[in-house]
Amino acid sequence: MNYHEMREKDIENTLNTSFENGLSKDEVRQRINKFGYNQLEEAEKQSALLLFVSQFKDFMVLVLLAATLISGLMGEYIDAIAIIAIVLINGFLGFFQERKAEKSLHALKELAAPQVSVLRDSEWVKIPSREIVVGDIIKFVSGDRVGADVRILQSNNLEVEESALTGESLPVSKSTSPLIGENMNLGDLENMAFMGTLVTRGNGVGVVTAIGMKTAMGQIADMIQTAETMVTPLQRRLEQLGKILISVALVLTALVVFIGVIQGHDLYTMFLAGVSLAVAAIPEGLPAIVTVALSLGVQRMIRKKAIVRKLPAVETLGCASVICSDKTGTLTQNKMTVTHLWSGGTTWNVTGTGYDPNGQFYQHEDRVYPDQEKALQQLLTFGMLCNHAELKSKEDEFIVDGDPTEGALLVAGMKAGMQRSSLLQQFTIEKEFPFDSSRKMMTVIVKDKNGQLFAITKGAPDVVVQRSEAILWDGKRQMRSRELFQKVDDTINELATNALRNIAIAFKPIHSLANQTEEEVEKDLTFIGLQGMIDPPRSEVKQAVKECLAAGIKTVMITGDHVTTAKAIASQLGILKTNDRVMDGKALNQMEIEDLEEVVEEVSVFARVSPQHKLKIVKALQNKGHIVAMTGDGVNDAPAIKTADIGVAMGITGTDVAKESSSLVLLDDNFATIKAAINEGRNIYENIRKFVRYLLASNVGEILVMLFAMILALPLPLVPIQILWVNLVTDGLPAMALGLDKPEDDVMKRSPRHPKEGIFARGLGWKVVSRGFLIGIVTLIAFMISYKQHPDYLAYSQTVAFATLVMAQLIHVFDCRSEKSVFSRNPFGNMYLVWAVLSSLVLMLLVIYLPSLQPIFHTVPIDMNEWLLILGLSALPTFLLAGSFLAGKKR
């Protein structure tokens, strides 16, 4: 129902209510029974038990559990316990992470007004907001949160701050007149107020038109619940990798059993060998190491002012190709600031940002001093006197108590060295005509020290110009002429084109306070000039946008603000280029998502958009193959934040709803922090590739040494517990240390990874196979040499093979730090890795030489002369391939 288009009598009849008496208690009871309470419904939550069980649905985990069962049935209890411990650790990590994630609806509920004033049986009473019903008459004053969606019936200087819903940076003046127009957005509905928005000025009365999930807030809540949570690229790739590894393990297991039986070995022995191969093929430590690497990345990002709420989001940031950013409070400071002043043909620029009262005034390139410029001083003085705002200091930050526009005028005067308290000692305010949305002006009558009365009026330029009979020009009062006021109009249009919100200031001498009405005072004014203000861009954002562009990441502005303002800010920040398109909400209303997909990559600015539009834009970009980061701070951003591949919320200005829907929260509300997070995300992915390369090359070596031994009819070179020890302990520590490696120099100069890029892209598959092949060969050679020397001492040869495998992997880990070769990076550039390798080396020696561990791991002490053979063979895989790389580079 379009209540904004209807006349009051029609609304009263449609809602079956009385504007004069309100609803009766019986009618309220019936409506609550029929339509329910005014509250946001919460989707049914998964129980803690089901959430924990869901952590074990991964294909690799299921196969590991099967391997655990088989190992237990075959008496290999140590293997079984080790595998189940890893699986449980991963399960608990995932459980605790997800348990904290879904709180969006709770935060939304907190935005609802706890108490409201409602007209019931001709009396105004206070009731809990959940008991409001459609047709109730409610009233609200400055500081109240609106308890439901209402059609405004009375507006006394009523202004409502709706940025959380619409993205508008300024409070909206409310009126009572019907509005006619197609495809109107929430921000255009000046005769409506919405649940959860904040009354910042005046008071009003309205009739409730929607409650609960039917409100604009409720529709957002529904979108949050139904929004799809995207699977991250890393999750997809690891799932694919797991399936590949499992398939390889099963094929190899069947092959080994088949070959062994043909060669005359008994089925039990061959089945045990097959299970050993399966254990070798599956990198049991991979899920845990990925989780640890992401967690360590989270700690680093906290130090960079970014809190990660969902671990996979760290990696996803690294392959973002589009950042959809809200304007107000994200790209801009959300602090109205006067930047231009104009009077009598002269324009001055003002420096300084936000509400900091420090700044300077310039005319062209020359600095000017307001106390030496009469027109400028008068313009600033009158802007401070016709004003109610106060500037306060809180925790080294300046904040405005009052209307943001008046705050901007106040700060502009303070930059000139003025104080409102001092001015009020020189001028006494005798009478005030408050701002009214129909008049679009505010006027105060003041008396100076000489007893002279005069009126100061500020308001919308078109209205103030129309009420002016004269203008101050070159310090002289000149009567209205078409030529002079055409120059005023040209200046207004020029400032508006630069996205400045203009406030006009005029004055008029008053002879007496007696019988003075608004109409009398606010006519025949003398126009003084204009103060142009804007919500300025954050100083660091332009460079961050530039660096993101160099990294192949496009920034798109999505805002509820006006097209002109959005274009100007986007141009200043380098977001809007010459050939880029700008699209508004009306155009989006007429497009299906398929139509939007055709043009979405050409658009850099979306203005006057609704929450539904933001969701549509994110989905269109995703459908075009982009990994989308969506930033925002308002309730209106929450559904899109949740649907995006990576949702980023502002930590300071962001609503709880936006934060709880996000994957990443910026503690400093700094867009530049997103760039730092992307850098970190890319590095984390590269580090994950490094330890996947390391772990899988090691596993390939283990598989091949076992497979070749079976083909050559040799005894098993390694027993299952040795393979498990290598996979979990020897490989685990260096792999984690690789997760702490510093980024290579060109990490932010590469294009984003394609969403479909496989984990083995860019030659990683060849490196895994080639290094793994050599590791397997040298391990087998060491086993064969030792077995030939000690044919009756199999445990000794197996221990030599175990030591060779471990040493080959510990040397190989340094090669994994670079895409090029082991010589391209300083081996001591990652001291975590150096200590991890030393720790793994010590643990290997303990397993070999500590008597209490030898029976568990089937090891025996190795003679010192054997170590020359072990070290020589272990170094071959890394340095042989590194030498071939350098030789190829010289050619």
Short mmCIF file of C-alpha atoms in Angstrom, two decimals, residues 200-201 336 355 383-392 399-412 414 419-421 423-424 429 432 442 444 458 533:
data_model
loop_
_atom_site.label_atom_id
_atom_site.label_comp_id
_atom_site.label_asym_id
_atom_site.label_seq_id
_atom_site.Cartn_x
_atom_site.Cartn_y
_atom_site.Cartn_z
CA THR A 200 17.33 14.41 15.54
CA ARG A 201 15.18 17.53 15.65
CA MET A 336 29.78 18.17 7.05
CA TYR A 355 34.93 19.18 12.86
CA GLY A 383 26.26 31.75 10.39
CA MET A 384 27.30 31.24 14.02
CA LEU A 385 24.53 33.38 15.53
CA CYS A 386 21.70 31.70 13.58
CA ASN A 387 22.73 28.37 15.02
CA HIS A 388 22.10 25.91 17.88
CA ALA A 389 25.00 23.48 17.43
CA GLU A 390 27.79 22.98 19.96
CA LEU A 391 31.29 21.65 19.36
CA LYS A 392 32.59 19.22 21.97
CA ILE A 399 32.10 16.03 17.72
CA VAL A 400 29.07 18.21 17.02
CA ASP A 401 26.09 18.19 19.33
CA GLY A 402 23.23 19.24 17.09
CA ASP A 403 22.42 19.46 13.40
CA PRO A 404 25.44 18.58 11.15
CA THR A 405 24.75 21.55 8.87
CA GLU A 406 24.75 23.98 11.77
CA GLY A 407 27.85 22.24 13.09
CA ALA A 408 29.64 22.97 9.80
CA LEU A 409 28.69 26.69 10.01
CA LEU A 410 29.86 26.79 13.64
CA VAL A 411 33.24 25.20 12.85
CA ALA A 412 33.78 27.55 9.88
CA MET A 414 35.72 28.95 14.78
CA GLN A 419 33.54 31.68 19.60
CA ARG A 420 29.75 31.60 19.76
CA SER A 421 29.84 32.26 23.50
CA LEU A 423 29.41 36.55 20.11
CA LEU A 424 26.44 36.07 22.43
CA ILE A 429 19.01 36.72 20.65
CA GLU A 432 13.60 32.90 16.98
CA MET A 442 15.48 29.63 10.12
CA VAL A 444 16.75 34.79 14.69
CA LYS A 458 19.71 31.16 6.88
CA MET A 533 29.68 22.51 2.56
#
